[in-house]
Amino acid sequence: MKSMSDETMSWNGWLAAEKPALTVFAFLVLISVWLLTFMVMESIVLSFLLTFCVFVYVSEFFLPVQYGFDDNHVWKKIGPVRIRKEWKQLRSFYTDKNGILLSPFSRPSRLETFRGIYIRFAGGDRERIIQSINDKLTTDRSDV
């Protein structure tokens, strides 16, 4: 992990590796989805399609995720997909035991889970990440 003086901070996390018992359960759910859809629809193609859709929906669990931020953006990369937000789009943040939700709203809103970006602490220094994000959001607000 790099410090903010290097203008970039990044780290990796992989929930499947961190929680092996839950990983086994998740694979059993995917297999069950495939079996049930095959039994109901009697189509291998539709079964694989639905199972793939479920996999994509929970891909943040199964695939390694790279998190990071620099002076202009915060991002997370899940497989080939990169979700990126500019700091000027973000107004507030909320921490929990696993990560930090960066929200585009200045007050709590039901939409922030869809419009914001959730960054997990996995593999990163929790206190340093919170402090760096707090400094960045505070600095950006004072410039406006």
Short mmCIF file of N, CA and C in Angstrom, two decimals:
data_model
loop_
_atom_site.label_atom_id
_atom_site.label_comp_id
_atom_site.label_asym_id
_atom_site.label_seq_id
_atom_site.Cartn_x
_atom_site.Cartn_y
_atom_site.Cartn_z
N MET A 1 0.85 -1.17 0.00
CA MET A 1 0.00 0.00 0.00
C MET A 1 0.89 1.23 0.00
N LYS A 2 0.55 2.22 -0.80
CA LYS A 2 1.31 3.45 -0.89
C LYS A 2 0.66 4.52 -0.03
N SER A 3 1.42 5.49 0.34
CA SER A 3 0.88 6.56 1.16
C SER A 3 0.34 7.68 0.28
N MET A 4 -0.41 8.60 0.89
CA MET A 4 -0.99 9.70 0.13
C MET A 4 0.07 10.65 -0.38
N SER A 5 1.24 10.68 0.22
CA SER A 5 2.29 11.55 -0.29
C SER A 5 2.71 11.10 -1.69
N ASP A 6 2.50 9.83 -2.01
CA ASP A 6 2.76 9.32 -3.35
C ASP A 6 1.58 9.58 -4.27
N GLU A 7 0.53 10.25 -3.78
CA GLU A 7 -0.67 10.63 -4.49
C GLU A 7 -1.58 9.46 -4.85
N THR A 8 -1.20 8.23 -4.49
CA THR A 8 -2.03 7.07 -4.80
C THR A 8 -1.99 6.10 -3.62
N MET A 9 -3.16 5.53 -3.31
CA MET A 9 -3.23 4.49 -2.30
C MET A 9 -4.06 3.37 -2.91
N SER A 10 -3.56 2.15 -2.85
CA SER A 10 -4.33 1.02 -3.38
C SER A 10 -4.05 -0.23 -2.57
N TRP A 11 -5.02 -1.13 -2.56
CA TRP A 11 -4.91 -2.40 -1.84
C TRP A 11 -5.89 -3.38 -2.46
N ASN A 12 -5.68 -4.65 -2.14
CA ASN A 12 -6.51 -5.72 -2.70
C ASN A 12 -7.28 -6.44 -1.61
N GLY A 13 -8.42 -6.97 -1.98
CA GLY A 13 -9.22 -7.77 -1.07
C GLY A 13 -9.93 -8.87 -1.84
N TRP A 14 -10.20 -9.96 -1.16
CA TRP A 14 -10.91 -11.08 -1.80
C TRP A 14 -11.73 -11.78 -0.73
N LEU A 15 -13.03 -11.49 -0.73
CA LEU A 15 -13.92 -12.03 0.29
C LEU A 15 -13.96 -13.56 0.29
N ALA A 16 -13.89 -14.17 -0.87
CA ALA A 16 -13.94 -15.64 -0.94
C ALA A 16 -12.77 -16.26 -0.20
N ALA A 17 -11.60 -15.65 -0.27
CA ALA A 17 -10.44 -16.18 0.43
C ALA A 17 -10.50 -15.87 1.93
N GLU A 18 -11.11 -14.74 2.28
CA GLU A 18 -11.21 -14.34 3.69
C GLU A 18 -12.24 -15.16 4.45
N LYS A 19 -13.28 -15.64 3.76
CA LYS A 19 -14.36 -16.37 4.41
C LYS A 19 -14.62 -17.69 3.69
N PRO A 20 -13.77 -18.70 3.94
CA PRO A 20 -13.90 -19.97 3.19
C PRO A 20 -15.20 -20.71 3.44
N ALA A 21 -15.74 -20.67 4.64
CA ALA A 21 -17.01 -21.38 4.92
C ALA A 21 -18.14 -20.76 4.12
N LEU A 22 -18.16 -19.44 4.05
CA LEU A 22 -19.18 -18.74 3.28
C LEU A 22 -18.99 -18.98 1.78
N THR A 23 -17.76 -19.18 1.36
CA THR A 23 -17.48 -19.47 -0.05
C THR A 23 -18.08 -20.82 -0.45
N VAL A 24 -17.94 -21.81 0.40
CA VAL A 24 -18.53 -23.13 0.13
C VAL A 24 -20.04 -23.00 0.03
N PHE A 25 -20.64 -22.27 0.96
CA PHE A 25 -22.09 -22.06 0.93
C PHE A 25 -22.51 -21.34 -0.36
N ALA A 26 -21.76 -20.32 -0.77
CA ALA A 26 -22.09 -19.58 -1.98
C ALA A 26 -22.02 -20.47 -3.22
N PHE A 27 -21.01 -21.33 -3.30
CA PHE A 27 -20.93 -22.27 -4.42
C PHE A 27 -22.10 -23.25 -4.41
N LEU A 28 -22.50 -23.69 -3.22
CA LEU A 28 -23.67 -24.58 -3.14
C LEU A 28 -24.94 -23.86 -3.61
N VAL A 29 -25.05 -22.59 -3.32
CA VAL A 29 -26.20 -21.82 -3.80
C VAL A 29 -26.17 -21.72 -5.32
N LEU A 30 -25.01 -21.46 -5.90
CA LEU A 30 -24.92 -21.39 -7.36
C LEU A 30 -25.27 -22.73 -8.01
N ILE A 31 -24.81 -23.81 -7.44
CA ILE A 31 -25.14 -25.14 -7.96
C ILE A 31 -26.64 -25.40 -7.82
N SER A 32 -27.21 -25.00 -6.70
CA SER A 32 -28.66 -25.16 -6.49
C SER A 32 -29.46 -24.34 -7.48
N VAL A 33 -29.03 -23.14 -7.75
CA VAL A 33 -29.72 -22.30 -8.75
C VAL A 33 -29.70 -23.00 -10.09
N TRP A 34 -28.53 -23.54 -10.47
CA TRP A 34 -28.44 -24.21 -11.75
C TRP A 34 -29.36 -25.43 -11.78
N LEU A 35 -29.32 -26.25 -10.74
CA LEU A 35 -30.15 -27.47 -10.71
C LEU A 35 -31.64 -27.14 -10.74
N LEU A 36 -32.05 -26.19 -9.92
CA LEU A 36 -33.48 -25.84 -9.87
C LEU A 36 -33.98 -25.27 -11.19
N THR A 37 -33.19 -24.38 -11.79
CA THR A 37 -33.64 -23.81 -13.07
C THR A 37 -33.63 -24.87 -14.16
N PHE A 38 -32.69 -25.81 -14.10
CA PHE A 38 -32.69 -26.88 -15.10
C PHE A 38 -33.91 -27.78 -14.92
N MET A 39 -34.25 -28.08 -13.67
CA MET A 39 -35.41 -28.94 -13.40
C MET A 39 -36.71 -28.25 -13.81
N VAL A 40 -36.81 -26.97 -13.58
CA VAL A 40 -38.04 -26.24 -13.90
C VAL A 40 -38.14 -25.93 -15.39
N MET A 41 -37.08 -25.43 -15.98
CA MET A 41 -37.13 -24.98 -17.37
C MET A 41 -36.69 -26.05 -18.37
N GLU A 42 -35.98 -27.05 -17.90
CA GLU A 42 -35.47 -28.12 -18.75
C GLU A 42 -34.64 -27.59 -19.91
N SER A 43 -33.82 -26.60 -19.60
CA SER A 43 -32.95 -26.01 -20.62
C SER A 43 -31.59 -25.73 -19.99
N ILE A 44 -30.58 -26.37 -20.55
CA ILE A 44 -29.22 -26.16 -20.03
C ILE A 44 -28.78 -24.72 -20.28
N VAL A 45 -29.12 -24.18 -21.44
CA VAL A 45 -28.71 -22.82 -21.78
C VAL A 45 -29.31 -21.80 -20.80
N LEU A 46 -30.61 -21.90 -20.55
CA LEU A 46 -31.24 -20.97 -19.61
C LEU A 46 -30.72 -21.16 -18.18
N SER A 47 -30.42 -22.39 -17.82
CA SER A 47 -29.87 -22.65 -16.49
C SER A 47 -28.50 -21.99 -16.33
N PHE A 48 -27.65 -22.15 -17.33
CA PHE A 48 -26.35 -21.51 -17.27
C PHE A 48 -26.48 -19.99 -17.31
N LEU A 49 -27.41 -19.49 -18.10
CA LEU A 49 -27.62 -18.04 -18.19
C LEU A 49 -28.05 -17.45 -16.85
N LEU A 50 -29.00 -18.08 -16.20
CA LEU A 50 -29.47 -17.59 -14.91
C LEU A 50 -28.37 -17.72 -13.85
N THR A 51 -27.66 -18.82 -13.85
CA THR A 51 -26.57 -19.01 -12.90
C THR A 51 -25.47 -17.97 -13.14
N PHE A 52 -25.18 -17.67 -14.39
CA PHE A 52 -24.20 -16.64 -14.71
C PHE A 52 -24.66 -15.27 -14.21
N CYS A 53 -25.94 -14.97 -14.37
CA CYS A 53 -26.48 -13.70 -13.87
C CYS A 53 -26.35 -13.60 -12.35
N VAL A 54 -26.62 -14.68 -11.64
CA VAL A 54 -26.45 -14.69 -10.18
C VAL A 54 -24.98 -14.51 -9.84
N PHE A 55 -24.09 -15.18 -10.57
CA PHE A 55 -22.65 -15.05 -10.34
C PHE A 55 -22.19 -13.60 -10.53
N VAL A 56 -22.64 -12.97 -11.61
CA VAL A 56 -22.27 -11.58 -11.87
C VAL A 56 -22.75 -10.67 -10.73
N TYR A 57 -23.96 -10.94 -10.25
CA TYR A 57 -24.52 -10.14 -9.17
C TYR A 57 -23.68 -10.22 -7.90
N VAL A 58 -23.11 -11.38 -7.61
CA VAL A 58 -22.30 -11.56 -6.41
C VAL A 58 -20.80 -11.64 -6.74
N SER A 59 -20.40 -11.14 -7.89
CA SER A 59 -19.00 -11.25 -8.32
C SER A 59 -18.03 -10.55 -7.37
N GLU A 60 -18.47 -9.54 -6.65
CA GLU A 60 -17.58 -8.88 -5.69
C GLU A 60 -17.15 -9.86 -4.60
N PHE A 61 -17.94 -10.86 -4.36
CA PHE A 61 -17.57 -11.89 -3.38
C PHE A 61 -16.58 -12.89 -3.97
N PHE A 62 -16.83 -13.34 -5.19
CA PHE A 62 -16.05 -14.42 -5.78
C PHE A 62 -14.74 -13.97 -6.40
N LEU A 63 -14.67 -12.76 -6.90
CA LEU A 63 -13.47 -12.29 -7.60
C LEU A 63 -12.63 -11.37 -6.72
N PRO A 64 -11.32 -11.38 -6.92
CA PRO A 64 -10.47 -10.43 -6.20
C PRO A 64 -10.84 -9.00 -6.61
N VAL A 65 -10.78 -8.09 -5.64
CA VAL A 65 -11.16 -6.70 -5.88
C VAL A 65 -9.97 -5.81 -5.54
N GLN A 66 -9.68 -4.87 -6.43
CA GLN A 66 -8.64 -3.89 -6.16
C GLN A 66 -9.33 -2.57 -5.81
N TYR A 67 -8.94 -1.99 -4.69
CA TYR A 67 -9.48 -0.71 -4.23
C TYR A 67 -8.38 0.32 -4.29
N GLY A 68 -8.76 1.57 -4.48
CA GLY A 68 -7.74 2.61 -4.44
C GLY A 68 -8.31 3.99 -4.68
N PHE A 69 -7.45 4.96 -4.43
CA PHE A 69 -7.80 6.34 -4.74
C PHE A 69 -6.54 7.15 -4.95
N ASP A 70 -6.71 8.25 -5.66
CA ASP A 70 -5.62 9.19 -5.88
C ASP A 70 -6.18 10.59 -5.68
N ASP A 71 -5.52 11.60 -6.18
CA ASP A 71 -5.97 12.97 -5.96
C ASP A 71 -7.29 13.29 -6.64
N ASN A 72 -7.63 12.57 -7.70
CA ASN A 72 -8.82 12.90 -8.49
C ASN A 72 -9.97 11.91 -8.37
N HIS A 73 -9.66 10.63 -8.14
CA HIS A 73 -10.68 9.58 -8.21
C HIS A 73 -10.54 8.58 -7.07
N VAL A 74 -11.64 7.88 -6.83
CA VAL A 74 -11.65 6.70 -5.97
C VAL A 74 -12.21 5.58 -6.84
N TRP A 75 -11.68 4.37 -6.72
CA TRP A 75 -12.13 3.30 -7.60
C TRP A 75 -12.10 1.95 -6.90
N LYS A 76 -12.84 1.02 -7.51
CA LYS A 76 -12.69 -0.39 -7.18
C LYS A 76 -12.81 -1.15 -8.49
N LYS A 77 -11.98 -2.17 -8.62
CA LYS A 77 -11.92 -2.96 -9.85
C LYS A 77 -12.25 -4.40 -9.50
N ILE A 78 -13.35 -4.90 -10.06
CA ILE A 78 -13.81 -6.26 -9.84
C ILE A 78 -13.69 -7.00 -11.17
N GLY A 79 -12.70 -7.86 -11.28
CA GLY A 79 -12.48 -8.53 -12.56
C GLY A 79 -12.20 -7.49 -13.63
N PRO A 80 -12.92 -7.53 -14.76
CA PRO A 80 -12.70 -6.55 -15.82
C PRO A 80 -13.46 -5.24 -15.61
N VAL A 81 -14.30 -5.16 -14.60
CA VAL A 81 -15.15 -3.99 -14.38
C VAL A 81 -14.49 -3.03 -13.41
N ARG A 82 -14.42 -1.76 -13.80
CA ARG A 82 -13.85 -0.73 -12.94
C ARG A 82 -14.94 0.30 -12.62
N ILE A 83 -15.19 0.49 -11.33
CA ILE A 83 -16.16 1.48 -10.88
C ILE A 83 -15.35 2.65 -10.34
N ARG A 84 -15.57 3.84 -10.89
CA ARG A 84 -14.74 4.98 -10.54
C ARG A 84 -15.61 6.21 -10.31
N LYS A 85 -15.30 6.94 -9.26
CA LYS A 85 -16.00 8.19 -8.95
C LYS A 85 -14.97 9.29 -8.75
N GLU A 86 -15.31 10.48 -9.17
CA GLU A 86 -14.45 11.63 -8.91
C GLU A 86 -14.74 12.15 -7.51
N TRP A 87 -13.72 12.67 -6.85
CA TRP A 87 -13.89 13.18 -5.49
C TRP A 87 -14.93 14.29 -5.44
N LYS A 88 -15.00 15.10 -6.50
CA LYS A 88 -15.95 16.22 -6.48
C LYS A 88 -17.40 15.75 -6.54
N GLN A 89 -17.64 14.48 -6.90
CA GLN A 89 -18.99 13.92 -6.91
C GLN A 89 -19.42 13.47 -5.51
N LEU A 90 -18.48 13.30 -4.61
CA LEU A 90 -18.76 12.71 -3.30
C LEU A 90 -18.90 13.80 -2.23
N ARG A 91 -19.91 13.65 -1.37
CA ARG A 91 -20.20 14.66 -0.35
C ARG A 91 -19.99 14.17 1.09
N SER A 92 -20.18 12.88 1.34
CA SER A 92 -20.07 12.37 2.70
C SER A 92 -19.62 10.92 2.68
N PHE A 93 -19.31 10.40 3.87
CA PHE A 93 -18.93 8.99 3.97
C PHE A 93 -19.37 8.45 5.31
N TYR A 94 -19.59 7.14 5.33
CA TYR A 94 -20.02 6.42 6.52
C TYR A 94 -19.15 5.18 6.66
N THR A 95 -18.62 4.95 7.84
CA THR A 95 -17.79 3.77 8.06
C THR A 95 -18.57 2.70 8.82
N ASP A 96 -18.20 1.47 8.59
CA ASP A 96 -18.67 0.35 9.40
C ASP A 96 -17.47 -0.54 9.66
N LYS A 97 -17.67 -1.71 10.23
CA LYS A 97 -16.53 -2.55 10.60
C LYS A 97 -15.79 -3.12 9.39
N ASN A 98 -16.44 -3.20 8.24
CA ASN A 98 -15.81 -3.80 7.06
C ASN A 98 -15.31 -2.82 6.02
N GLY A 99 -15.84 -1.60 6.01
CA GLY A 99 -15.45 -0.67 4.97
C GLY A 99 -16.04 0.70 5.16
N ILE A 100 -16.06 1.43 4.06
CA ILE A 100 -16.50 2.81 4.08
C ILE A 100 -17.37 3.07 2.84
N LEU A 101 -18.53 3.67 3.05
CA LEU A 101 -19.43 4.02 1.95
C LEU A 101 -19.24 5.49 1.64
N LEU A 102 -18.80 5.78 0.42
CA LEU A 102 -18.64 7.15 -0.04
C LEU A 102 -19.91 7.53 -0.79
N SER A 103 -20.57 8.58 -0.32
CA SER A 103 -21.88 8.93 -0.83
C SER A 103 -21.86 10.25 -1.59
N PRO A 104 -22.66 10.35 -2.67
CA PRO A 104 -22.77 11.62 -3.38
C PRO A 104 -23.76 12.58 -2.70
N PHE A 105 -24.39 12.16 -1.62
CA PHE A 105 -25.37 12.98 -0.92
C PHE A 105 -24.77 13.57 0.35
N SER A 106 -25.15 14.77 0.69
CA SER A 106 -24.63 15.40 1.90
C SER A 106 -25.33 14.88 3.15
N ARG A 107 -26.56 14.36 3.00
CA ARG A 107 -27.30 13.78 4.13
C ARG A 107 -27.63 12.33 3.80
N PRO A 108 -27.92 11.51 4.81
CA PRO A 108 -28.28 10.12 4.54
C PRO A 108 -29.47 10.01 3.58
N SER A 109 -29.36 9.07 2.65
CA SER A 109 -30.39 8.85 1.64
C SER A 109 -30.46 7.36 1.33
N ARG A 110 -31.63 6.92 0.93
CA ARG A 110 -31.79 5.51 0.56
C ARG A 110 -31.08 5.20 -0.76
N LEU A 111 -30.77 6.22 -1.53
CA LEU A 111 -30.14 6.00 -2.83
C LEU A 111 -28.62 5.87 -2.76
N GLU A 112 -28.02 6.18 -1.61
CA GLU A 112 -26.57 6.22 -1.57
C GLU A 112 -25.91 4.86 -1.80
N THR A 113 -26.58 3.77 -1.47
CA THR A 113 -26.00 2.46 -1.76
C THR A 113 -25.95 2.18 -3.26
N PHE A 114 -26.80 2.84 -4.02
CA PHE A 114 -26.82 2.65 -5.48
C PHE A 114 -25.95 3.68 -6.20
N ARG A 115 -25.86 4.87 -5.65
CA ARG A 115 -25.12 5.94 -6.30
C ARG A 115 -23.72 6.14 -5.74
N GLY A 116 -23.48 5.61 -4.54
CA GLY A 116 -22.17 5.76 -3.91
C GLY A 116 -21.25 4.62 -4.30
N ILE A 117 -20.15 4.54 -3.59
CA ILE A 117 -19.18 3.48 -3.84
C ILE A 117 -18.71 2.96 -2.48
N TYR A 118 -18.78 1.64 -2.30
CA TYR A 118 -18.39 1.01 -1.04
C TYR A 118 -16.99 0.46 -1.17
N ILE A 119 -16.11 0.92 -0.30
CA ILE A 119 -14.72 0.50 -0.31
C ILE A 119 -14.46 -0.34 0.93
N ARG A 120 -14.03 -1.58 0.75
CA ARG A 120 -13.72 -2.46 1.89
C ARG A 120 -12.31 -2.18 2.39
N PHE A 121 -12.11 -2.38 3.68
CA PHE A 121 -10.80 -2.19 4.29
C PHE A 121 -9.89 -3.39 4.04
N ALA A 122 -10.42 -4.48 3.55
CA ALA A 122 -9.69 -5.75 3.40
C ALA A 122 -8.28 -5.53 2.88
N GLY A 123 -7.32 -5.91 3.66
CA GLY A 123 -5.93 -5.81 3.22
C GLY A 123 -5.34 -4.42 3.34
N GLY A 124 -6.14 -3.44 3.71
CA GLY A 124 -5.63 -2.08 3.83
C GLY A 124 -5.61 -1.64 5.30
N ASP A 125 -4.90 -0.59 5.56
CA ASP A 125 -4.81 -0.04 6.91
C ASP A 125 -6.04 0.82 7.18
N ARG A 126 -6.96 0.31 7.98
CA ARG A 126 -8.27 0.94 8.22
C ARG A 126 -8.15 2.41 8.62
N GLU A 127 -7.35 2.70 9.64
CA GLU A 127 -7.25 4.07 10.14
C GLU A 127 -6.65 5.01 9.11
N ARG A 128 -5.67 4.53 8.39
CA ARG A 128 -5.02 5.37 7.38
C ARG A 128 -5.97 5.66 6.22
N ILE A 129 -6.75 4.67 5.84
CA ILE A 129 -7.72 4.86 4.75
C ILE A 129 -8.78 5.88 5.17
N ILE A 130 -9.34 5.72 6.37
CA ILE A 130 -10.36 6.66 6.86
C ILE A 130 -9.79 8.07 6.93
N GLN A 131 -8.60 8.21 7.48
CA GLN A 131 -7.99 9.54 7.62
C GLN A 131 -7.74 10.17 6.25
N SER A 132 -7.22 9.39 5.31
CA SER A 132 -6.94 9.92 3.97
C SER A 132 -8.22 10.34 3.26
N ILE A 133 -9.27 9.53 3.38
CA ILE A 133 -10.54 9.88 2.73
C ILE A 133 -11.15 11.11 3.40
N ASN A 134 -11.10 11.16 4.71
CA ASN A 134 -11.62 12.33 5.44
C ASN A 134 -10.86 13.60 5.01
N ASP A 135 -9.54 13.52 4.92
CA ASP A 135 -8.74 14.66 4.49
C ASP A 135 -9.11 15.07 3.07
N LYS A 136 -9.28 14.09 2.20
CA LYS A 136 -9.58 14.39 0.80
C LYS A 136 -10.96 15.05 0.66
N LEU A 137 -11.96 14.51 1.34
CA LEU A 137 -13.30 15.10 1.24
C LEU A 137 -13.34 16.48 1.89
N THR A 138 -12.64 16.67 3.00
CA THR A 138 -12.60 17.97 3.67
C THR A 138 -11.87 18.99 2.82
N THR A 139 -10.76 18.58 2.19
CA THR A 139 -10.00 19.47 1.31
C THR A 139 -10.83 19.87 0.12
N ASP A 140 -11.52 18.90 -0.50
CA ASP A 140 -12.35 19.20 -1.66
C ASP A 140 -13.50 20.15 -1.30
N ARG A 141 -14.09 20.02 -0.13
CA ARG A 141 -15.20 20.89 0.27
C ARG A 141 -14.73 22.31 0.54
N SER A 142 -13.50 22.46 1.05
CA SER A 142 -12.99 23.81 1.33
C SER A 142 -12.60 24.53 0.06
N ASP A 143 -12.28 23.78 -1.02
CA ASP A 143 -11.93 24.40 -2.29
C ASP A 143 -13.14 24.93 -3.02
N VAL A 144 -14.33 24.42 -2.71
CA VAL A 144 -15.55 24.78 -3.44
C VAL A 144 -16.07 26.12 -2.97
#
